[in-house]
Amino acid sequence: MATHHDEEEELNDLKMKHKLHDTEDEDGEEEEEEEEEEDQNWNDWKTDGEEEELEGSKAQLLCLFCDSVYSSCSPLFEHCASAHHFDFNAIKKTHGLDFYKCLKLINYVRYQVAENRCWSCGMTCQSLRDLQNHLHGVVNFEGSMLQWDNDRYLNPILQDDALLYSFAEDEEDEDGDNMSFDPKELVNWNQFEQISIGDEICSDRYVSQLMTPCENVGKEVASASDSGIRAGVEDAVSSFRNENDEQFNVSSAKIVANQIRDINKSYFGSYSSFGIHREMISDKVRTDAYRQAILENPSLIRGAVVMDVGCGTGILSLFAAQGGASRVIAVEASEKMAAVATQIAKDNSLLRSGFPRSSGQHDGVIEVVQGMVEDLDNATHIQPHSVDVLLSEWMGYCLLYESMLSSVLLARDRWLKPGGAILPDTATMFVAGFGKGGTSIPFWENVYGINMSCIGLEEVEDAARNPIVDVIDSCDIITTTQVLQTFDLVTMRSDQMDFTAKVDLEPKLVTPMNNSTGSEPEITWCHGLVLWFETGFTERFCSDMPTILSTSPYNPKTHWSQTILTFREPIAMALVKVTSEKPAAVGTDACPAVNLQSRISIVRAVQHRSIEISMEISGIGPDGRKRNWPAQLFTLN
């Protein structure tokens, strides 16, 4: 390699030749070619240190299923196919996957592996090692929607996942333009959660979810996004990463495990507060429904082995013991509350001592097990498929917040007998439109005779970005009510917690104050959608006394309240056509909508135990014209 001194001399020669080119026209073309050749050599020159730095900066590609690391995609995918039965190239070819669908596939697999779940069949294993032993080829994707074809998998679970921007390069080398894409387009696409579709920037909470590969796609992209994207990405991984740590090549499973552990620690720690338990026990609708389902169904409970998942104070376990259960296994993840539940059972002479009396009978029937359901795979004293009744109060705000349902389903699959009962066994979500009274605007319009409506308008703007958990008065429901989604806890899979549903909402029939036939049709303004749920203790298991626990605004309020999704702007609705001299936009007072077509998606968020809600609204006018409003994104965390 040439020395730096030699290159300086060559550069001086180039400069001299450039001057001669300006004064000697007859030799211009020849010297221009020589200068271009020499200049190219200069640009290609690098010091030994730079070459070593480039060698050390080669991308480290982490296997999707284990800690193996490769420098290029080809050997990585060969390893995945031979060792883990995952043939990326065959799947891509079979299903005709484009770049974005391949990206979703990779993220989807990483998501599943992080939860010890088989990417192909959906089976959840007890450990990563068990998952690796279980892995098998593709099963039954033909003719059905691909499991990874969901926009949530555009978000990487591993922040520094070099594979996401390397697999396309290998394809370009082998297949030409089959997988060609614009790195800048990738940067923009992966900021989709930050776009409100109405040129309105959403909350800063989405910045931390931007893809780290944007930093590495190319020098041009890195320099353009350095000040914005890099700051957000570094904040997002600051709890896991020391930038000066040269050994930062850790697996995605370990990163996610740390995230989940910290969130779970905070989550279960919050349930160590007695105030929360007092609020739940004081919720008469909630507690009475469970008490009735347990105590008024002796044919189900008497003599049964009952498991209470997330027992808290143990009140449901105590009901089961009072109802005649032969054994009650009360599982509680919070160390403090497990101790409290043990003491309460002991104080009520219902704690199982573990030592039988001379008669062979135990002192009590309740045994408290401290730990998460997911961590009890080594609990030898709980035999697989030995539970008659699985009991849990797992519901969160908007039903699915806290994601405790997945723990109940895991307990079902691991310990419930075939044909065993789950209480509750059904859950149903409902949706309806609400009017102005469901917002804070009326309060601020008249505060002791003072107009403070500017505050109400600002609160509505914030509510259009963040869901509100509050009580809606039934008189403020201004549309029909529709079922959004139903769940059968006996048969459902955990991935069915993520869903998209479409419903049509029509304005309620409003009787005019006067009965004259010439009265103007009444226009109501829909300010958003409200969600609630009910759970059923149905005749399938509670044949003696079925029960329903409802959080409807038409019933007595509960601590769950309702979940309110506010529109950016209200939409006018009416049952009949409003006459107008000229065409007007659908949803205005001149052309109120007669129907709102709503498309709502609810998925588990990247942040453990949180959920994300998207809402798309279309208004149908009396003449059949359709108007679409920009989609809105909400995160409940």
mmCIF file of C-alpha atoms in Angstrom, residues 45-304:
data_model
loop_
_atom_site.group_PDB
_atom_site.id
_atom_site.type_symbol
_atom_site.label_atom_id
_atom_site.label_comp_id
_atom_site.label_asym_id
_atom_site.label_seq_id
_atom_site.Cartn_x
_atom_site.Cartn_y
_atom_site.Cartn_z
ATOM 1 C CA TRP A 45 -6.956 5.027 -0.573
ATOM 2 C CA LYS A 46 -7.418 4.200 3.131
ATOM 3 C CA THR A 47 -4.990 3.936 5.984
ATOM 4 C CA ASP A 48 -4.279 0.649 7.722
ATOM 5 C CA GLY A 49 -6.267 1.831 10.711
ATOM 6 C CA GLU A 50 -9.300 2.603 8.579
ATOM 7 C CA GLU A 51 -9.183 -0.838 7.003
ATOM 8 C CA GLU A 52 -9.032 -2.472 10.435
ATOM 9 C CA GLU A 53 -11.977 -0.344 11.548
ATOM 10 C CA LEU A 54 -14.016 -1.414 8.528
ATOM 11 C CA GLU A 55 -13.159 -5.058 9.163
ATOM 12 C CA GLY A 56 -14.331 -4.724 12.789
ATOM 13 C CA SER A 57 -17.558 -2.964 11.851
ATOM 14 C CA LYS A 58 -18.957 -5.766 9.704
ATOM 15 C CA ALA A 59 -22.538 -6.505 10.623
ATOM 16 C CA GLN A 60 -23.041 -9.213 13.237
ATOM 17 C CA LEU A 61 -26.204 -11.099 12.293
ATOM 18 C CA LEU A 62 -27.908 -12.870 15.186
ATOM 19 C CA CYS A 63 -29.703 -16.158 14.609
ATOM 20 C CA LEU A 64 -33.485 -15.994 14.991
ATOM 21 C CA PHE A 65 -33.564 -18.919 17.421
ATOM 22 C CA CYS A 66 -30.252 -19.068 19.304
ATOM 23 C CA ASP A 67 -27.147 -17.018 20.119
ATOM 24 C CA SER A 68 -25.195 -17.978 16.979
ATOM 25 C CA VAL A 69 -23.769 -14.971 15.113
ATOM 26 C CA TYR A 70 -22.901 -14.739 11.413
ATOM 27 C CA SER A 71 -21.293 -12.104 9.193
ATOM 28 C CA SER A 72 -23.695 -12.564 6.276
ATOM 29 C CA CYS A 73 -27.243 -13.750 5.645
ATOM 30 C CA SER A 74 -26.582 -16.841 3.548
ATOM 31 C CA PRO A 75 -24.853 -18.916 6.254
ATOM 32 C CA LEU A 76 -27.321 -17.604 8.857
ATOM 33 C CA PHE A 77 -30.362 -18.770 6.885
ATOM 34 C CA GLU A 78 -28.638 -22.076 6.087
ATOM 35 C CA HIS A 79 -28.112 -22.536 9.834
ATOM 36 C CA CYS A 80 -31.766 -21.661 10.563
ATOM 37 C CA ALA A 81 -32.946 -24.189 7.977
ATOM 38 C CA SER A 82 -30.703 -27.066 9.090
ATOM 39 C CA ALA A 83 -30.699 -26.501 12.865
ATOM 40 C CA HIS A 84 -34.130 -24.932 13.466
ATOM 41 C CA HIS A 85 -36.317 -26.104 10.520
ATOM 42 C CA PHE A 86 -36.847 -22.493 9.377
ATOM 43 C CA ASP A 87 -36.177 -22.164 5.640
ATOM 44 C CA PHE A 88 -36.427 -18.419 5.044
ATOM 45 C CA ASN A 89 -35.764 -18.559 1.299
ATOM 46 C CA ALA A 90 -38.310 -21.335 0.739
ATOM 47 C CA ILE A 91 -40.993 -19.470 2.703
ATOM 48 C CA LYS A 92 -40.266 -16.257 0.794
ATOM 49 C CA LYS A 93 -40.516 -18.045 -2.541
ATOM 50 C CA THR A 94 -43.614 -20.090 -1.654
ATOM 51 C CA HIS A 95 -45.636 -17.076 -0.498
ATOM 52 C CA GLY A 96 -44.122 -14.516 -2.886
ATOM 53 C CA LEU A 97 -43.005 -12.242 -0.051
ATOM 54 C CA ASP A 98 -41.869 -8.753 -0.961
ATOM 55 C CA PHE A 99 -39.371 -6.766 1.103
ATOM 56 C CA TYR A 100 -41.847 -5.543 3.714
ATOM 57 C CA LYS A 101 -43.426 -8.950 4.215
ATOM 58 C CA CYS A 102 -39.971 -10.468 4.669
ATOM 59 C CA LEU A 103 -39.246 -7.757 7.239
ATOM 60 C CA LYS A 104 -42.499 -8.613 9.046
ATOM 61 C CA LEU A 105 -41.623 -12.316 8.959
ATOM 62 C CA ILE A 106 -38.250 -11.767 10.634
ATOM 63 C CA ASN A 107 -39.731 -9.519 13.328
ATOM 64 C CA TYR A 108 -42.640 -11.933 13.824
ATOM 65 C CA VAL A 109 -40.288 -14.860 14.431
ATOM 66 C CA ARG A 110 -38.246 -12.831 16.910
ATOM 67 C CA TYR A 111 -41.425 -11.847 18.756
ATOM 68 C CA GLN A 112 -42.516 -15.485 19.023
ATOM 69 C CA VAL A 113 -39.106 -16.735 20.126
ATOM 70 C CA ALA A 114 -38.951 -14.039 22.821
ATOM 71 C CA GLU A 115 -42.109 -15.562 24.306
ATOM 72 C CA ASN A 116 -40.930 -19.170 23.847
ATOM 73 C CA ARG A 117 -43.676 -19.666 21.266
ATOM 74 C CA CYS A 118 -43.381 -21.702 18.088
ATOM 75 C CA TRP A 119 -43.561 -19.363 15.100
ATOM 76 C CA SER A 120 -45.263 -22.035 12.994
ATOM 77 C CA CYS A 121 -47.921 -23.713 15.169
ATOM 78 C CA GLY A 122 -48.203 -21.168 17.995
ATOM 79 C CA MET A 123 -47.444 -23.633 20.809
ATOM 80 C CA THR A 124 -45.911 -22.006 23.907
ATOM 81 C CA CYS A 125 -42.993 -23.872 25.465
ATOM 82 C CA GLN A 126 -41.690 -23.612 28.998
ATOM 83 C CA SER A 127 -38.183 -22.504 28.049
ATOM 84 C CA LEU A 128 -36.075 -21.470 25.067
ATOM 85 C CA ARG A 129 -34.382 -24.867 25.097
ATOM 86 C CA ASP A 130 -37.763 -26.614 24.945
ATOM 87 C CA LEU A 131 -38.740 -24.344 22.060
ATOM 88 C CA GLN A 132 -35.562 -25.178 20.140
ATOM 89 C CA ASN A 133 -36.285 -28.890 20.586
ATOM 90 C CA HIS A 134 -39.900 -28.378 19.479
ATOM 91 C CA LEU A 135 -39.268 -26.371 16.289
ATOM 92 C CA HIS A 136 -40.528 -27.941 13.081
ATOM 93 C CA GLY A 137 -41.303 -27.017 9.485
ATOM 94 C CA VAL A 138 -44.164 -24.855 8.232
ATOM 95 C CA VAL A 139 -47.657 -26.165 8.928
ATOM 96 C CA ASN A 140 -50.970 -25.216 7.310
ATOM 97 C CA PHE A 141 -50.375 -21.702 6.039
ATOM 98 C CA GLU A 142 -51.988 -22.475 2.726
ATOM 99 C CA GLY A 143 -55.198 -20.594 1.987
ATOM 100 C CA SER A 144 -55.112 -18.513 5.141
ATOM 101 C CA MET A 145 -53.789 -15.126 6.139
ATOM 102 C CA LEU A 146 -50.120 -15.263 6.972
ATOM 103 C CA GLN A 147 -49.650 -14.872 10.702
ATOM 104 C CA TRP A 148 -46.901 -12.307 10.314
ATOM 105 C CA ASP A 149 -48.776 -10.135 7.791
ATOM 106 C CA ASN A 150 -49.608 -7.506 10.395
ATOM 107 C CA ASP A 151 -48.239 -3.971 10.548
ATOM 108 C CA ARG A 152 -47.298 -4.418 14.199
ATOM 109 C CA TYR A 153 -44.397 -6.582 12.942
ATOM 110 C CA LEU A 154 -42.884 -3.631 11.105
ATOM 111 C CA ASN A 155 -41.580 -2.676 14.548
ATOM 112 C CA PRO A 156 -38.401 -4.576 15.445
ATOM 113 C CA ILE A 157 -38.184 -6.287 18.807
ATOM 114 C CA LEU A 158 -34.393 -6.172 18.647
ATOM 115 C CA GLN A 159 -33.240 -2.569 18.334
ATOM 116 C CA ASP A 160 -29.860 -3.229 16.695
ATOM 117 C CA ASP A 161 -31.055 -6.003 14.397
ATOM 118 C CA ALA A 162 -28.571 -5.929 11.523
ATOM 119 C CA LEU A 163 -30.479 -8.711 9.778
ATOM 120 C CA LEU A 164 -33.323 -6.318 8.927
ATOM 121 C CA TYR A 165 -31.156 -4.295 6.571
ATOM 122 C CA SER A 166 -28.867 -7.090 5.395
ATOM 123 C CA PHE A 167 -31.187 -9.779 4.063
ATOM 124 C CA ALA A 168 -32.259 -7.569 1.137
ATOM 125 C CA GLU A 169 -28.639 -6.928 0.119
ATOM 126 C CA ASP A 170 -27.984 -10.654 -0.180
ATOM 127 C CA GLU A 171 -31.088 -11.042 -2.306
ATOM 128 C CA GLU A 172 -29.993 -8.255 -4.615
ATOM 129 C CA ASP A 173 -26.632 -9.946 -5.117
ATOM 130 C CA GLU A 174 -28.311 -13.241 -6.047
ATOM 131 C CA ASP A 175 -31.517 -12.219 -7.783
ATOM 132 C CA GLY A 176 -30.914 -8.777 -9.161
ATOM 133 C CA ASP A 177 -33.817 -6.470 -8.475
ATOM 134 C CA ASN A 178 -36.168 -8.974 -6.832
ATOM 135 C CA MET A 179 -35.794 -7.398 -3.410
ATOM 136 C CA SER A 180 -34.708 -3.892 -4.342
ATOM 137 C CA PHE A 181 -35.872 -1.045 -2.141
ATOM 138 C CA ASP A 182 -35.051 2.488 -1.189
ATOM 139 C CA PRO A 183 -33.442 2.708 2.293
ATOM 140 C CA LYS A 184 -35.025 6.132 2.713
ATOM 141 C CA GLU A 185 -38.403 4.551 2.084
ATOM 142 C CA LEU A 186 -37.653 2.063 4.854
ATOM 143 C CA VAL A 187 -36.858 4.920 7.215
ATOM 144 C CA ASN A 188 -40.131 6.663 6.411
ATOM 145 C CA TRP A 189 -42.223 3.502 6.510
ATOM 146 C CA ASN A 190 -41.011 2.569 9.964
ATOM 147 C CA GLN A 191 -42.106 5.906 11.295
ATOM 148 C CA PHE A 192 -45.730 5.043 10.412
ATOM 149 C CA GLU A 193 -46.727 5.035 14.077
ATOM 150 C CA GLN A 194 -45.597 8.636 14.333
ATOM 151 C CA ILE A 195 -47.905 9.720 11.513
ATOM 152 C CA SER A 196 -51.503 10.561 12.242
ATOM 153 C CA ILE A 197 -52.536 10.399 8.563
ATOM 154 C CA GLY A 198 -53.754 13.930 8.825
ATOM 155 C CA ASP A 199 -50.408 15.730 8.811
ATOM 156 C CA GLU A 200 -50.660 15.867 12.555
ATOM 157 C CA ILE A 201 -47.784 14.550 14.619
ATOM 158 C CA CYS A 202 -48.758 12.087 17.310
ATOM 159 C CA SER A 203 -47.348 11.813 20.801
ATOM 160 C CA ASP A 204 -43.614 11.635 21.351
ATOM 161 C CA ARG A 205 -44.092 8.169 22.813
ATOM 162 C CA TYR A 206 -43.682 6.747 19.319
ATOM 163 C CA VAL A 207 -40.197 8.169 18.813
ATOM 164 C CA SER A 208 -38.629 5.469 20.967
ATOM 165 C CA GLN A 209 -40.074 2.779 18.697
ATOM 166 C CA LEU A 210 -38.207 3.858 15.555
ATOM 167 C CA MET A 211 -35.946 1.292 13.960
ATOM 168 C CA THR A 212 -32.281 1.371 14.829
ATOM 169 C CA PRO A 213 -31.333 -0.093 11.429
ATOM 170 C CA CYS A 214 -32.081 3.357 10.029
ATOM 171 C CA GLU A 215 -28.729 4.383 11.464
ATOM 172 C CA ASN A 216 -26.910 1.748 9.482
ATOM 173 C CA VAL A 217 -28.712 1.475 6.147
ATOM 174 C CA GLY A 218 -26.247 3.858 4.545
ATOM 175 C CA LYS A 219 -24.078 6.869 5.271
ATOM 176 C CA GLU A 220 -26.559 9.133 3.558
ATOM 177 C CA VAL A 221 -29.472 7.962 5.698
ATOM 178 C CA ALA A 222 -27.399 7.950 8.872
ATOM 179 C CA SER A 223 -26.254 11.521 8.460
ATOM 180 C CA ALA A 224 -29.716 12.742 7.539
ATOM 181 C CA SER A 225 -31.411 11.137 10.542
ATOM 182 C CA ASP A 226 -28.628 11.399 13.109
ATOM 183 C CA SER A 227 -30.018 14.304 15.063
ATOM 184 C CA GLY A 228 -33.580 13.004 15.307
ATOM 185 C CA ILE A 229 -33.766 9.238 15.052
ATOM 186 C CA ARG A 230 -30.516 8.484 16.866
ATOM 187 C CA ALA A 231 -31.612 10.445 19.925
ATOM 188 C CA GLY A 232 -34.874 8.540 20.177
ATOM 189 C CA VAL A 233 -33.246 5.162 19.624
ATOM 190 C CA GLU A 234 -30.528 5.778 22.213
ATOM 191 C CA ASP A 235 -33.157 6.754 24.770
ATOM 192 C CA ALA A 236 -35.119 3.585 24.032
ATOM 193 C CA VAL A 237 -32.192 1.244 24.664
ATOM 194 C CA SER A 238 -30.354 3.256 27.323
ATOM 195 C CA SER A 239 -31.501 0.893 30.082
ATOM 196 C CA PHE A 240 -29.902 -2.070 28.334
ATOM 197 C CA ARG A 241 -26.915 -0.639 26.597
ATOM 198 C CA ASN A 242 -23.586 0.949 27.405
ATOM 199 C CA GLU A 243 -22.426 2.675 24.235
ATOM 200 C CA ASN A 244 -18.789 2.033 25.116
ATOM 201 C CA ASP A 245 -19.412 -1.656 25.641
ATOM 202 C CA GLU A 246 -17.823 -3.546 22.768
ATOM 203 C CA GLN A 247 -19.648 -6.731 23.810
ATOM 204 C CA PHE A 248 -23.151 -5.451 23.075
ATOM 205 C CA ASN A 249 -24.098 -8.327 20.793
ATOM 206 C CA VAL A 250 -26.772 -9.901 22.986
ATOM 207 C CA SER A 251 -29.740 -11.915 21.830
ATOM 208 C CA SER A 252 -33.194 -10.456 21.306
ATOM 209 C CA ALA A 253 -34.611 -12.976 23.771
ATOM 210 C CA LYS A 254 -32.398 -11.641 26.557
ATOM 211 C CA ILE A 255 -33.305 -8.038 25.820
ATOM 212 C CA VAL A 256 -37.016 -8.762 25.838
ATOM 213 C CA ALA A 257 -36.691 -10.915 28.947
ATOM 214 C CA ASN A 258 -35.124 -7.960 30.760
ATOM 215 C CA GLN A 259 -37.866 -5.629 29.546
ATOM 216 C CA ILE A 260 -40.633 -7.995 30.590
ATOM 217 C CA ARG A 261 -38.994 -8.645 33.955
ATOM 218 C CA ASP A 262 -38.787 -4.937 34.763
ATOM 219 C CA ILE A 263 -42.366 -4.259 33.639
ATOM 220 C CA ASN A 264 -43.659 -7.269 35.557
ATOM 221 C CA LYS A 265 -41.792 -6.142 38.659
ATOM 222 C CA SER A 266 -43.445 -2.735 38.456
ATOM 223 C CA TYR A 267 -46.829 -4.225 37.551
ATOM 224 C CA PHE A 268 -46.988 -6.745 40.386
ATOM 225 C CA GLY A 269 -45.406 -4.224 42.733
ATOM 226 C CA SER A 270 -48.344 -1.903 42.117
ATOM 227 C CA TYR A 271 -50.662 -4.654 43.336
ATOM 228 C CA SER A 272 -48.864 -4.622 46.691
ATOM 229 C CA SER A 273 -50.882 -1.506 47.516
ATOM 230 C CA PHE A 274 -53.912 -2.328 49.649
ATOM 231 C CA GLY A 275 -55.747 0.616 48.077
ATOM 232 C CA ILE A 276 -56.041 -1.210 44.757
ATOM 233 C CA HIS A 277 -57.464 -4.304 46.436
ATOM 234 C CA ARG A 278 -59.912 -2.254 48.445
ATOM 235 C CA GLU A 279 -61.122 -0.624 45.222
ATOM 236 C CA MET A 280 -61.618 -4.004 43.531
ATOM 237 C CA ILE A 281 -63.308 -5.667 46.511
ATOM 238 C CA SER A 282 -65.520 -2.596 46.995
ATOM 239 C CA ASP A 283 -66.673 -2.921 43.387
ATOM 240 C CA LYS A 284 -69.978 -4.582 44.260
ATOM 241 C CA VAL A 285 -70.804 -5.498 40.651
ATOM 242 C CA ARG A 286 -67.491 -7.320 40.294
ATOM 243 C CA THR A 287 -67.334 -9.064 43.643
ATOM 244 C CA ASP A 288 -71.001 -10.075 43.743
ATOM 245 C CA ALA A 289 -70.789 -11.590 40.253
ATOM 246 C CA TYR A 290 -67.854 -13.817 41.237
ATOM 247 C CA ARG A 291 -69.377 -14.678 44.608
ATOM 248 C CA GLN A 292 -72.652 -15.691 42.997
ATOM 249 C CA ALA A 293 -70.935 -17.741 40.285
ATOM 250 C CA ILE A 294 -68.908 -19.624 42.927
ATOM 251 C CA LEU A 295 -71.345 -20.042 45.802
ATOM 252 C CA GLU A 296 -74.557 -20.457 43.782
ATOM 253 C CA ASN A 297 -73.174 -23.297 41.647
ATOM 254 C CA PRO A 298 -72.505 -26.095 44.139
ATOM 255 C CA SER A 299 -72.649 -28.781 41.458
ATOM 256 C CA LEU A 300 -69.538 -27.207 39.941
ATOM 257 C CA ILE A 301 -67.498 -26.222 43.002
ATOM 258 C CA ARG A 302 -68.256 -28.830 45.679
ATOM 259 C CA GLY A 303 -65.400 -31.334 45.877
ATOM 260 C CA ALA A 304 -63.526 -29.718 42.980
#
